[in-house]
PDB file of C-alpha atoms in Angstrom:
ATOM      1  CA  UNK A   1      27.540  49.120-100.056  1.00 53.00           C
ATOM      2  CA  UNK A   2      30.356  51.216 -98.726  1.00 61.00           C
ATOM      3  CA  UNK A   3      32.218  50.066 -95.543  1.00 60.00           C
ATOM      4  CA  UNK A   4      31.918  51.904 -92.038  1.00 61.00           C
ATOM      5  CA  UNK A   5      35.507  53.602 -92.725  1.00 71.00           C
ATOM      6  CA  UNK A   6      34.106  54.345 -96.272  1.00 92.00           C
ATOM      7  CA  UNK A   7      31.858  56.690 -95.208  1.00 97.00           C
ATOM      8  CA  UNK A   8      32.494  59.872 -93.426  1.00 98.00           C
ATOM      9  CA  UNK A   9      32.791  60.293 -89.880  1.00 98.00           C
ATOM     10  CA  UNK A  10      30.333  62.336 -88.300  1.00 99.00           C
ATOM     11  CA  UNK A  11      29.859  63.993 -85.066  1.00 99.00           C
ATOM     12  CA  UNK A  12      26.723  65.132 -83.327  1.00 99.00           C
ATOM     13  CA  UNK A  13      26.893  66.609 -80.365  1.00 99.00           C
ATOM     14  CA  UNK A  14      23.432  67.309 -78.057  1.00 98.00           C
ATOM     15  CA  UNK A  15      23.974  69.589 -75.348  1.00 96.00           C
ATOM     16  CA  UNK A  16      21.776  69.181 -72.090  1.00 94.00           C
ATOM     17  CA  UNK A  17      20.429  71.070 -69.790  1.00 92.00           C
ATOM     18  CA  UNK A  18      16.830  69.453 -68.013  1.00 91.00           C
ATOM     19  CA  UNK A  19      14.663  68.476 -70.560  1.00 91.00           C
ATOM     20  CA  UNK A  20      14.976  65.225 -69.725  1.00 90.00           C
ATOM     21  CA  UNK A  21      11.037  64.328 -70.459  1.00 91.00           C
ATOM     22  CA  UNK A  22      12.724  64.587 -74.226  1.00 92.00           C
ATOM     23  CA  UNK A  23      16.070  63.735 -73.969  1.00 95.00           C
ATOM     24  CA  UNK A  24      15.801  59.860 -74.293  1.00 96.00           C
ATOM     25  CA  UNK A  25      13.966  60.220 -77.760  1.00 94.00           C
ATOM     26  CA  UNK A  26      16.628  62.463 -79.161  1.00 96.00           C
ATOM     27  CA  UNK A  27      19.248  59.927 -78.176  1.00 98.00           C
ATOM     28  CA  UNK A  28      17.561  56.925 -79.933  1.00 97.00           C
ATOM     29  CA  UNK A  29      16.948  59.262 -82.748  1.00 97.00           C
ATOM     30  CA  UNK A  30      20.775  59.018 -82.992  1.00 98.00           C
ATOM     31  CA  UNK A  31      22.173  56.087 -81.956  1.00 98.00           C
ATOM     32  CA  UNK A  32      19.489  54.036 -83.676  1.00 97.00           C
ATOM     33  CA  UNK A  33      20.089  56.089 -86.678  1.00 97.00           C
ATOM     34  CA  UNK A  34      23.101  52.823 -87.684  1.00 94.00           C
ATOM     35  CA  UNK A  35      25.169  55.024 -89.700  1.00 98.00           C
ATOM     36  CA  UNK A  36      28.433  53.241 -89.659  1.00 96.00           C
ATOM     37  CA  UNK A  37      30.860  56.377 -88.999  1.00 98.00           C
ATOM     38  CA  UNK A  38      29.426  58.197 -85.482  1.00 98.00           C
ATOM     39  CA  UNK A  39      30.755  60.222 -83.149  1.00 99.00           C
ATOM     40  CA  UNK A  40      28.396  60.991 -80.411  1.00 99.00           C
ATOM     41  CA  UNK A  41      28.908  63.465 -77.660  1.00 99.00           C
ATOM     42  CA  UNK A  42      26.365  64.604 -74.905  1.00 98.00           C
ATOM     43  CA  UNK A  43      28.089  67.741 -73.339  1.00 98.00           C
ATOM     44  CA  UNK A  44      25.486  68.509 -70.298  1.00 96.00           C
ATOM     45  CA  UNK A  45      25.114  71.896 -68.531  1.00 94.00           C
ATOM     46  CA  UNK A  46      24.433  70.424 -64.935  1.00 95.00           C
ATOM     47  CA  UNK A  47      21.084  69.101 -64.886  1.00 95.00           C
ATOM     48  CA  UNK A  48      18.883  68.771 -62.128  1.00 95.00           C
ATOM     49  CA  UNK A  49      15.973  66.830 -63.421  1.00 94.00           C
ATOM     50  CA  UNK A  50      16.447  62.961 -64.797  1.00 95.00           C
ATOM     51  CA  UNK A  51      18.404  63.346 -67.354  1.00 96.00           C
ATOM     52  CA  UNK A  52      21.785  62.194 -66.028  1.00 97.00           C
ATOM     53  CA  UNK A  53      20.052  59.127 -65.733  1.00 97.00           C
ATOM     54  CA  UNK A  54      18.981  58.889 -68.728  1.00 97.00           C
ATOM     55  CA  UNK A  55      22.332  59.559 -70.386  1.00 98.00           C
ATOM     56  CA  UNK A  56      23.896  56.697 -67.718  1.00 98.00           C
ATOM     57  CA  UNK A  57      21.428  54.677 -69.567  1.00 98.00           C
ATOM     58  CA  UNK A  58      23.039  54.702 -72.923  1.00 97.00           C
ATOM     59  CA  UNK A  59      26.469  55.678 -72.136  1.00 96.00           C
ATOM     60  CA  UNK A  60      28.110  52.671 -73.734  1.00 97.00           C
ATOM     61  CA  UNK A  61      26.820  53.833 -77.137  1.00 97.00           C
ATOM     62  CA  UNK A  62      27.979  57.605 -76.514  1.00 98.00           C
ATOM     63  CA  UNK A  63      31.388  58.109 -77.536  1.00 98.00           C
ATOM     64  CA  UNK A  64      32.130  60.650 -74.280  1.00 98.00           C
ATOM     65  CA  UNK A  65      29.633  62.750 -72.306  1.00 98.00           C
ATOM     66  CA  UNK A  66      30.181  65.430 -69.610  1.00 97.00           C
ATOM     67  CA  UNK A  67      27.504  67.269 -66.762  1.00 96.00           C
ATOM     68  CA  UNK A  68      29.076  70.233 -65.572  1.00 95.00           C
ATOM     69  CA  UNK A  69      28.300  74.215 -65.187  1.00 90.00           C
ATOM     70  CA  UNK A  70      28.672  75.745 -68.674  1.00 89.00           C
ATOM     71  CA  UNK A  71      28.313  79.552 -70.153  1.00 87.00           C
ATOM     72  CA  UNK A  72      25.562  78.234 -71.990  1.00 89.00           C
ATOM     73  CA  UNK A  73      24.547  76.373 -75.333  1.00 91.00           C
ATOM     74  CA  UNK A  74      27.314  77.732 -77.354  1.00 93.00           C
ATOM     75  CA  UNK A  75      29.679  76.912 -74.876  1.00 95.00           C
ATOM     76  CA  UNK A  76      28.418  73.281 -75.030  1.00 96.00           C
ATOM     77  CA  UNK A  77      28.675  72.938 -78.190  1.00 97.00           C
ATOM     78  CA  UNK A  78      32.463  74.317 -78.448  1.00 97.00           C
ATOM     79  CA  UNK A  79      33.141  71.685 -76.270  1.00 97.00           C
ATOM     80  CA  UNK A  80      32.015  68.836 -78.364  1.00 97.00           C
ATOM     81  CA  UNK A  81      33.397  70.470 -81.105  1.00 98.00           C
ATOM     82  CA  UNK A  82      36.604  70.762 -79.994  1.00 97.00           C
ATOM     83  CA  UNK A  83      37.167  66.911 -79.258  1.00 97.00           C
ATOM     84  CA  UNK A  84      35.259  66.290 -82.317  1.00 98.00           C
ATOM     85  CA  UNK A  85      37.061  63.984 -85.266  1.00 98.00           C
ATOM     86  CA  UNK A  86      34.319  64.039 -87.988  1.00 98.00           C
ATOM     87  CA  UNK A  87      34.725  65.224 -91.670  1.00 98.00           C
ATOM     88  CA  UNK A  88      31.074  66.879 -90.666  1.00 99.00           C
ATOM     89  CA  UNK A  89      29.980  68.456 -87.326  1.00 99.00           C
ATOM     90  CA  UNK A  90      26.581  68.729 -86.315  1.00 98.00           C
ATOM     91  CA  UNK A  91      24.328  69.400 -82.579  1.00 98.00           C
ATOM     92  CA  UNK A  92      20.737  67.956 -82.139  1.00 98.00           C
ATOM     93  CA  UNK A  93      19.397  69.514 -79.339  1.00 95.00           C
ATOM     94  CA  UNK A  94      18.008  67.432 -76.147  1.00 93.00           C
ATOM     95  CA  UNK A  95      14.429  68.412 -77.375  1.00 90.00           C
ATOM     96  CA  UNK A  96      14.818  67.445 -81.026  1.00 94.00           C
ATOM     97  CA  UNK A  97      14.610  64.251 -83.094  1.00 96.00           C
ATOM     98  CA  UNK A  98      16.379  62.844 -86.018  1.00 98.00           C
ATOM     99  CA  UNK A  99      14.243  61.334 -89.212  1.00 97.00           C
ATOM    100  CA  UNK A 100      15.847  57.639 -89.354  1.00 97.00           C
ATOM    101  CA  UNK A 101      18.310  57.544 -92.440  1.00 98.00           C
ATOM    102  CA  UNK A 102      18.825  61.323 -91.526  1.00 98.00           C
ATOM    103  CA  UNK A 103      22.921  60.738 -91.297  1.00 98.00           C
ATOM    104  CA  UNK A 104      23.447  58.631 -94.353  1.00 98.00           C
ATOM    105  CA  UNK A 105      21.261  61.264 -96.304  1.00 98.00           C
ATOM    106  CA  UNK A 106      23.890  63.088 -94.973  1.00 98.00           C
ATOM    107  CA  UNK A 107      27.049  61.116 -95.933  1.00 98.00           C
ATOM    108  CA  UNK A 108      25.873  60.327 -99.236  1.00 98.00           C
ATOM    109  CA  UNK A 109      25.357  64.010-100.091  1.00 98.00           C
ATOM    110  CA  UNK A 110      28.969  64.916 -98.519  1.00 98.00           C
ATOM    111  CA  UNK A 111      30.745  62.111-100.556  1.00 98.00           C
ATOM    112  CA  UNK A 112      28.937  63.347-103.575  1.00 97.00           C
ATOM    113  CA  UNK A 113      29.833  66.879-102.979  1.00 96.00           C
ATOM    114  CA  UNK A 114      32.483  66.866-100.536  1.00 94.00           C
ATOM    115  CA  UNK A 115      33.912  70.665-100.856  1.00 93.00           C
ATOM    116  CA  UNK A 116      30.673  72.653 -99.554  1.00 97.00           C
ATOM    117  CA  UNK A 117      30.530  74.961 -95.728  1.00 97.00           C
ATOM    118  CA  UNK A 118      27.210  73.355 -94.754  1.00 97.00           C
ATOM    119  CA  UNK A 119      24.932  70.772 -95.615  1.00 98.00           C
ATOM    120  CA  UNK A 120      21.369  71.344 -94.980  1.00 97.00           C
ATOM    121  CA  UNK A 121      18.064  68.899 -94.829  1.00 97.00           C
ATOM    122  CA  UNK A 122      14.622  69.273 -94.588  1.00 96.00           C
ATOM    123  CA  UNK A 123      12.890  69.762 -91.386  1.00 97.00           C
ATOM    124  CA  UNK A 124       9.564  68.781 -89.870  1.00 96.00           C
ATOM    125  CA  UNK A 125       8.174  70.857 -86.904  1.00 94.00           C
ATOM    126  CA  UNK A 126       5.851  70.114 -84.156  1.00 90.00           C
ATOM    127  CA  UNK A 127       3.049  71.958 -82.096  1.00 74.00           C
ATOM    128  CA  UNK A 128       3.387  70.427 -78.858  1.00 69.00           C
ATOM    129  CA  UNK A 129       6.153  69.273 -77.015  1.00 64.00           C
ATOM    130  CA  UNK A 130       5.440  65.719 -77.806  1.00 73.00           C
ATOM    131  CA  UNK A 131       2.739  66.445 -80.422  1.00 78.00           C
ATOM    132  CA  UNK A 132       2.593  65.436 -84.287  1.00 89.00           C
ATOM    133  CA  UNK A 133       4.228  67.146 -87.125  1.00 93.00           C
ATOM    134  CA  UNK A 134       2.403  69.892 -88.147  1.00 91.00           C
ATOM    135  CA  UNK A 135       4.545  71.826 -90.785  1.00 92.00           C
ATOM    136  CA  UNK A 136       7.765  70.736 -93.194  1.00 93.00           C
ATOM    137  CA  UNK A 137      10.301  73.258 -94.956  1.00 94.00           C
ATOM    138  CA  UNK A 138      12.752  71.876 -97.442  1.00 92.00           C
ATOM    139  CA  UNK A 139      15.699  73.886 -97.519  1.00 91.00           C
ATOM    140  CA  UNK A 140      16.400  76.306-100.201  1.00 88.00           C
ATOM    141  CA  UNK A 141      19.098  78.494 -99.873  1.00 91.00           C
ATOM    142  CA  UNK A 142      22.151  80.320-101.927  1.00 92.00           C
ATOM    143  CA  UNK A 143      25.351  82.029-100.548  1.00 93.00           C
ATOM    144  CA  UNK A 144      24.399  85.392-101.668  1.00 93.00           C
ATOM    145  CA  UNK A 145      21.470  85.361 -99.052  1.00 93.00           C
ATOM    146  CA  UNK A 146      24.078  85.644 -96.095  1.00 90.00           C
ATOM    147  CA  UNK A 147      24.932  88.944 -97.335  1.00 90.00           C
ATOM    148  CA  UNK A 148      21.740  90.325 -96.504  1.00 92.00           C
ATOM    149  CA  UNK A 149      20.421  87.701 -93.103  1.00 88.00           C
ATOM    150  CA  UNK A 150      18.309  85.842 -95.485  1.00 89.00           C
ATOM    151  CA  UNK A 151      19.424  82.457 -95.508  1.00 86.00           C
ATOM    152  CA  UNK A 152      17.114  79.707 -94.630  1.00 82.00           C
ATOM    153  CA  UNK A 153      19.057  77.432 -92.634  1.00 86.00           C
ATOM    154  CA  UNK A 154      17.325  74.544 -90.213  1.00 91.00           C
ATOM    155  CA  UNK A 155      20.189  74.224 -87.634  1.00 94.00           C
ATOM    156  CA  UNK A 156      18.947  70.735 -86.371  1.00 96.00           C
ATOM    157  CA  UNK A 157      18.952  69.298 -90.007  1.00 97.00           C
ATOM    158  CA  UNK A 158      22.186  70.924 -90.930  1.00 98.00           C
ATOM    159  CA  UNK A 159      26.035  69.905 -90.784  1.00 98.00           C
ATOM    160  CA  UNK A 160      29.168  71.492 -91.115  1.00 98.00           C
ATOM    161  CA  UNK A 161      32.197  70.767 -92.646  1.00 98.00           C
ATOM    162  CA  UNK A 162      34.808  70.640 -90.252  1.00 97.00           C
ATOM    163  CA  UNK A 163      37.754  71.955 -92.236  1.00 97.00           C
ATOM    164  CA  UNK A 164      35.203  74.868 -92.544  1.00 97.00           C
ATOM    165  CA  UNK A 165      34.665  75.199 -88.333  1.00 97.00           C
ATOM    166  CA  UNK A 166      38.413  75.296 -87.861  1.00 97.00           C
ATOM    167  CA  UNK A 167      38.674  78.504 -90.281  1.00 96.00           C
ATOM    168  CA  UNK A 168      35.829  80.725 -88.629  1.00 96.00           C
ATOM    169  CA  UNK A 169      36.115  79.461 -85.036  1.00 95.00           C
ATOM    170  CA  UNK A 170      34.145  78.246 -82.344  1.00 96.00           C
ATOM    171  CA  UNK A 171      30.279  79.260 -81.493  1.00 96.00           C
ATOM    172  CA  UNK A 172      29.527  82.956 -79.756  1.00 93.00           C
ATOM    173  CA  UNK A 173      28.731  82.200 -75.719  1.00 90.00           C
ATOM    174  CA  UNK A 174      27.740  86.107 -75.521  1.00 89.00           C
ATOM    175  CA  UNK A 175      24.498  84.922 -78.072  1.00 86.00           C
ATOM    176  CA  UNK A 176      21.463  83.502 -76.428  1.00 80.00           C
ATOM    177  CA  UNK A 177      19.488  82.162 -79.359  1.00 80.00           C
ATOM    178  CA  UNK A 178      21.056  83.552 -82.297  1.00 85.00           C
ATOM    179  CA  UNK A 179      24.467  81.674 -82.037  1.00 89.00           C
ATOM    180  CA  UNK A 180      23.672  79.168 -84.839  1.00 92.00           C
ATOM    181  CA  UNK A 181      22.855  81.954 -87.198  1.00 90.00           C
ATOM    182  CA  UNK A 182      25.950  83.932 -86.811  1.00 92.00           C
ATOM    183  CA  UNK A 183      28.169  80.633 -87.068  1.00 94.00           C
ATOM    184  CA  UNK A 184      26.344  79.658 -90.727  1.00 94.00           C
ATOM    185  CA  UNK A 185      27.091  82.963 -91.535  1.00 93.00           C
ATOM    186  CA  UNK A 186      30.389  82.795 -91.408  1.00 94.00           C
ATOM    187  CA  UNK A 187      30.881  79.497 -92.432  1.00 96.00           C
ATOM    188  CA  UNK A 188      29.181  80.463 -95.814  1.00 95.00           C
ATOM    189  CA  UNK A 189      31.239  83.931 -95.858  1.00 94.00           C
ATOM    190  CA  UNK A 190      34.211  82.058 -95.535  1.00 95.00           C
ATOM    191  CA  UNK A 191      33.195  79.032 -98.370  1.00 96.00           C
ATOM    192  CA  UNK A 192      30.063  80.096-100.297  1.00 94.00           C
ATOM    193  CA  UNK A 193      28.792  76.890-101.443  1.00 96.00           C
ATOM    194  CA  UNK A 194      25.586  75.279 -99.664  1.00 96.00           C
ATOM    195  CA  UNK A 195      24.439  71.837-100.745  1.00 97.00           C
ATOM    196  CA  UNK A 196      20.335  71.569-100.266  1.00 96.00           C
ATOM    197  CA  UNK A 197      18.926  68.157 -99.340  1.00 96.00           C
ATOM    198  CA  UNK A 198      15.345  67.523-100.328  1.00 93.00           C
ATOM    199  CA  UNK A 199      14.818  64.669 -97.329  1.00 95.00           C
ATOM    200  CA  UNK A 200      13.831  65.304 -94.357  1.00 97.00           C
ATOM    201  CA  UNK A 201      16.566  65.621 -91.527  1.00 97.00           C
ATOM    202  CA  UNK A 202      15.047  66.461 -88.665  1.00 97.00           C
ATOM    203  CA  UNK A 203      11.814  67.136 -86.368  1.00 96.00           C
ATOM    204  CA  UNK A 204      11.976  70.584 -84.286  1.00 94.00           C
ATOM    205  CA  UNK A 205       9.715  70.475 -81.212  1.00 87.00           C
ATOM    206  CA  UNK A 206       7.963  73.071 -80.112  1.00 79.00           C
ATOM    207  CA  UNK A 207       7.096  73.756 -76.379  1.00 62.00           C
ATOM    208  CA  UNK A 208       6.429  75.784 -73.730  1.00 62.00           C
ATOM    209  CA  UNK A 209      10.055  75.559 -72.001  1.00 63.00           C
ATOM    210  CA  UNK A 210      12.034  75.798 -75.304  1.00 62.00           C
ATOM    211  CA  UNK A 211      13.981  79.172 -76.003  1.00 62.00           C
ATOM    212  CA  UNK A 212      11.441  80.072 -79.466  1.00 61.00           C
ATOM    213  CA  UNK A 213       8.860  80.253 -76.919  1.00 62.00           C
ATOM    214  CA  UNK A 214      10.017  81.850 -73.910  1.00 62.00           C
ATOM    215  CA  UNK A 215      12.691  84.393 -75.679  1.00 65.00           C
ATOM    216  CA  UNK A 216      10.435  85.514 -78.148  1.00 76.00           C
ATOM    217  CA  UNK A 217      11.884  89.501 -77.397  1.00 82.00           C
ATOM    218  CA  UNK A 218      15.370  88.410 -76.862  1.00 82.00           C
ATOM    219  CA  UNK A 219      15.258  86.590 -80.880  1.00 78.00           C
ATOM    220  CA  UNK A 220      13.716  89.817 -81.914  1.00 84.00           C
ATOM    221  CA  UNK A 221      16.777  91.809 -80.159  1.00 88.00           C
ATOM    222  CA  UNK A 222      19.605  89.518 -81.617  1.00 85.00           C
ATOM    223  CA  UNK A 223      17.898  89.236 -84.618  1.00 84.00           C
ATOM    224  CA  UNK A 224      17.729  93.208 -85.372  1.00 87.00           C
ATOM    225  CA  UNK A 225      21.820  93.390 -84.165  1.00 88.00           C
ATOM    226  CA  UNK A 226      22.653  91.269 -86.262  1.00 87.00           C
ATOM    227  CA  UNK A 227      20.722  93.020 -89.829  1.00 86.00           C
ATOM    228  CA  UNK A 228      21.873  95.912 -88.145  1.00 88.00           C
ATOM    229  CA  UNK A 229      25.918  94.885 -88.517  1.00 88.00           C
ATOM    230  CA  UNK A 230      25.496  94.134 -92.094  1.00 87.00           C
ATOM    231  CA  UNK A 231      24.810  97.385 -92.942  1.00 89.00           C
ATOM    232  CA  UNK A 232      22.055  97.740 -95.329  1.00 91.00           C
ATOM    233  CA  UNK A 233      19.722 100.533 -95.706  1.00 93.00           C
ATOM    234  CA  UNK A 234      15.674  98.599 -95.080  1.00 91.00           C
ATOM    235  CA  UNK A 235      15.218  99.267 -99.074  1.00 94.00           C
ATOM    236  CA  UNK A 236      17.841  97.007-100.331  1.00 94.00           C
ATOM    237  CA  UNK A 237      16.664  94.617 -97.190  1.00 92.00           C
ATOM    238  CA  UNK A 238      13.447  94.557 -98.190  1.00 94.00           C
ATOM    239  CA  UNK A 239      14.201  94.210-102.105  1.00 95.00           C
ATOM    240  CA  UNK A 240      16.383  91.016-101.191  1.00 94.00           C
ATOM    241  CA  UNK A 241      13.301  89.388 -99.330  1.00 93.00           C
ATOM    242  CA  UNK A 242      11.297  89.844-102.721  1.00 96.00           C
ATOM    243  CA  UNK A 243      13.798  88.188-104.908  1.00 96.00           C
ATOM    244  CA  UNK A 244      14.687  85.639-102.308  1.00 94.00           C
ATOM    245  CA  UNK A 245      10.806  84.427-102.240  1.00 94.00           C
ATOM    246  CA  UNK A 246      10.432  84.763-105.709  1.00 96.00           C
ATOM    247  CA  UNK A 247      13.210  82.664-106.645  1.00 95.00           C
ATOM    248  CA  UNK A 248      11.881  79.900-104.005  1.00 94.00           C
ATOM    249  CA  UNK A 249       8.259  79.878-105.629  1.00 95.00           C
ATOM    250  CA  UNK A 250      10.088  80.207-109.053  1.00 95.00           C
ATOM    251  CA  UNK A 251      11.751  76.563-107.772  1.00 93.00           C
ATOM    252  CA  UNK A 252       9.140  75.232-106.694  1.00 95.00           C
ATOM    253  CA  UNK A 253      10.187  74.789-102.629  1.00 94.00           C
ATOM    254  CA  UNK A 254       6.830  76.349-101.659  1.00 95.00           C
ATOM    255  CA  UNK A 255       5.070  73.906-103.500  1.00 96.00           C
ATOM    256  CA  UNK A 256       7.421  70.436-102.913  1.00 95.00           C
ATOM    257  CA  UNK A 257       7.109  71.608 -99.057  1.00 96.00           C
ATOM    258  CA  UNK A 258       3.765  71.846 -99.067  1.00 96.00           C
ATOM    259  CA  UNK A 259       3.388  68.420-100.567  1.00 96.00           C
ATOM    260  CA  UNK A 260       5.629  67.015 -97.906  1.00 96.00           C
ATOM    261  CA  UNK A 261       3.964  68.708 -95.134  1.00 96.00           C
ATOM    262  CA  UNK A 262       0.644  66.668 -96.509  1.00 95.00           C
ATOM    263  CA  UNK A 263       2.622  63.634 -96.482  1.00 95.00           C
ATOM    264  CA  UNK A 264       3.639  63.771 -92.682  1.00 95.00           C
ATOM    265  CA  UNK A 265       0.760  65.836 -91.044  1.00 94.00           C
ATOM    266  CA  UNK A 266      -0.434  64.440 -87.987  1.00 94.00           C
ATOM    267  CA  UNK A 267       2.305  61.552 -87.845  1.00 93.00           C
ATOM    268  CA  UNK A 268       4.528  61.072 -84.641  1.00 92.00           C
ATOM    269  CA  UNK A 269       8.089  60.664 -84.593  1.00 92.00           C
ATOM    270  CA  UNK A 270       7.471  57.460 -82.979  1.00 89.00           C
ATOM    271  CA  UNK A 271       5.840  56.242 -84.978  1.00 90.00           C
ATOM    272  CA  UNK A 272       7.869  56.858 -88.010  1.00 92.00           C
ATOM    273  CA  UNK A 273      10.607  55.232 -86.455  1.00 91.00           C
ATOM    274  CA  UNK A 274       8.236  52.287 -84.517  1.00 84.00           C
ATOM    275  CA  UNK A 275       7.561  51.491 -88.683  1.00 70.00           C
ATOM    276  CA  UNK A 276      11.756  50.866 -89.513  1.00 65.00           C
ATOM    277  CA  UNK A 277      12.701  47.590 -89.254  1.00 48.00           C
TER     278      UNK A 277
END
């Protein structure tokens, strides 16, 4: 068993901004996660609801938190990532949950493969805001996919190589939703090399105040820009899709995800973790 300075240091950072009906979960799903090399940061936008509360509740087992006016989620996050120390960097938003194990999945994979841009997990995804899993993806990905906006990347379950963060720079405040894509995109453009866990990571909630549901036109918008700025007439586009999904049934994703989605259909979060001793 490796020791706590053994293993790498990791920082996750959740930025805030009144959700605080989810907020205590996520922090549990972190602190209780007993990985011996955390870094936690809560960097809130100014909340209004309960959640400062919340955050006072556990505050001796965050590492430094903040509620102030921000420009925004990426602007949160830069902040945690600049006072972050960890070999890998990672944010869990305040409406999202960590699998338990999730960060020494992590660490393991990192020590085993130390020189990659991003690590990436499986991820489970919700319904309802505090409904059961409904669907899992395992990740599948290659660095050639970033050339053409293909990459399937599930920010919550993923973590970056610092080293890596300090090359490209910090997160875009001008993106609304998109700011995660564009920073894995140049993360892999800058060290093509993407290591693929086949655990799950993380559990994305869905719900009705959560920006995949009330920005639906403004993803579309950012979304477009961005295929738009790589250049590519919709042919070559639309012949990387086909090989992309060919090559992922070819592997067998489709079919191991589907398996897993089986597996955890219908289960809570809490109750997953309720069952680790």
């Amino acid at each position: 068993m490796l020791k706590g300075s053994n293993w790498p240091r990791i920082t996750v950072v959740t930025p805030s901004y009144n959700q605080g009906q989810f907020l205590e979960e996520t922090i549990k799903s972190v602190i209780n996660q007993n990985y011996p090399n955390l870094e936690y940061f809560i960097v809130d936008g100014g909340s209004t609801d309960n959640s400062i509360d919340i955050i006072r509740k556990y505050k001796d087992k965050i590492d430094w938190w903040v509620s102030e006016s921000d420009e925004g989620q990426g602007d949160a996050i830069n902040k945690g990532f600049t006072r972050a120390t960890g070999e890998l960097l990672a944010w869990i938003n305040c409406d999202d949950v960590y699998f338990p194990g999730a960060l020494r999945t992590i660490g393991e994979a990192y020590l085993t493969q130390p020189g990659a841009s991003i690590y990436v997990g499986g991820i489970a995804l919700g319904r309802e805001g505090n409904g059961p899993i409904n669907t899992c993806h395992l990740p599948c990905s290659w660095p050639w996919e970033a050339n053409f906006g293909l990459l399937r990347i599930f920010q919550p379950a993923t973590f970056f190589n610092r080293e890596v963060c300090n090359e490209v720079g910090k997160l875009r405040r001008d993106l609304y939703i998109r700011m995660d894509g564009d920073f894995i995109y140049r993360l892999v453009k800058a060290r093509p090399k993407i290591v693929n866990i086949n655990t799950l990571v993380a559990f994305f909630r869905r719900h009705s105040a959560s920006k995949s549901t009330t920005a639906v036109q403004r993803i579309l918008k950012e979304r477009q820009e961005f295929l738009q700025s790589l250049g590519h007439p919709r042919w070559k586009l639309a012949m990387a899709l086909c090989l992309s999904r060919f090559l992922r049934l070819w592997n067998g994703v489709y079919l191991k995800s589907w398996l897993v989605t089986r597996h955890y259909r219908g289960k809570y979060m809490r109750e997953i973790w309720a069952g680790i001793k």
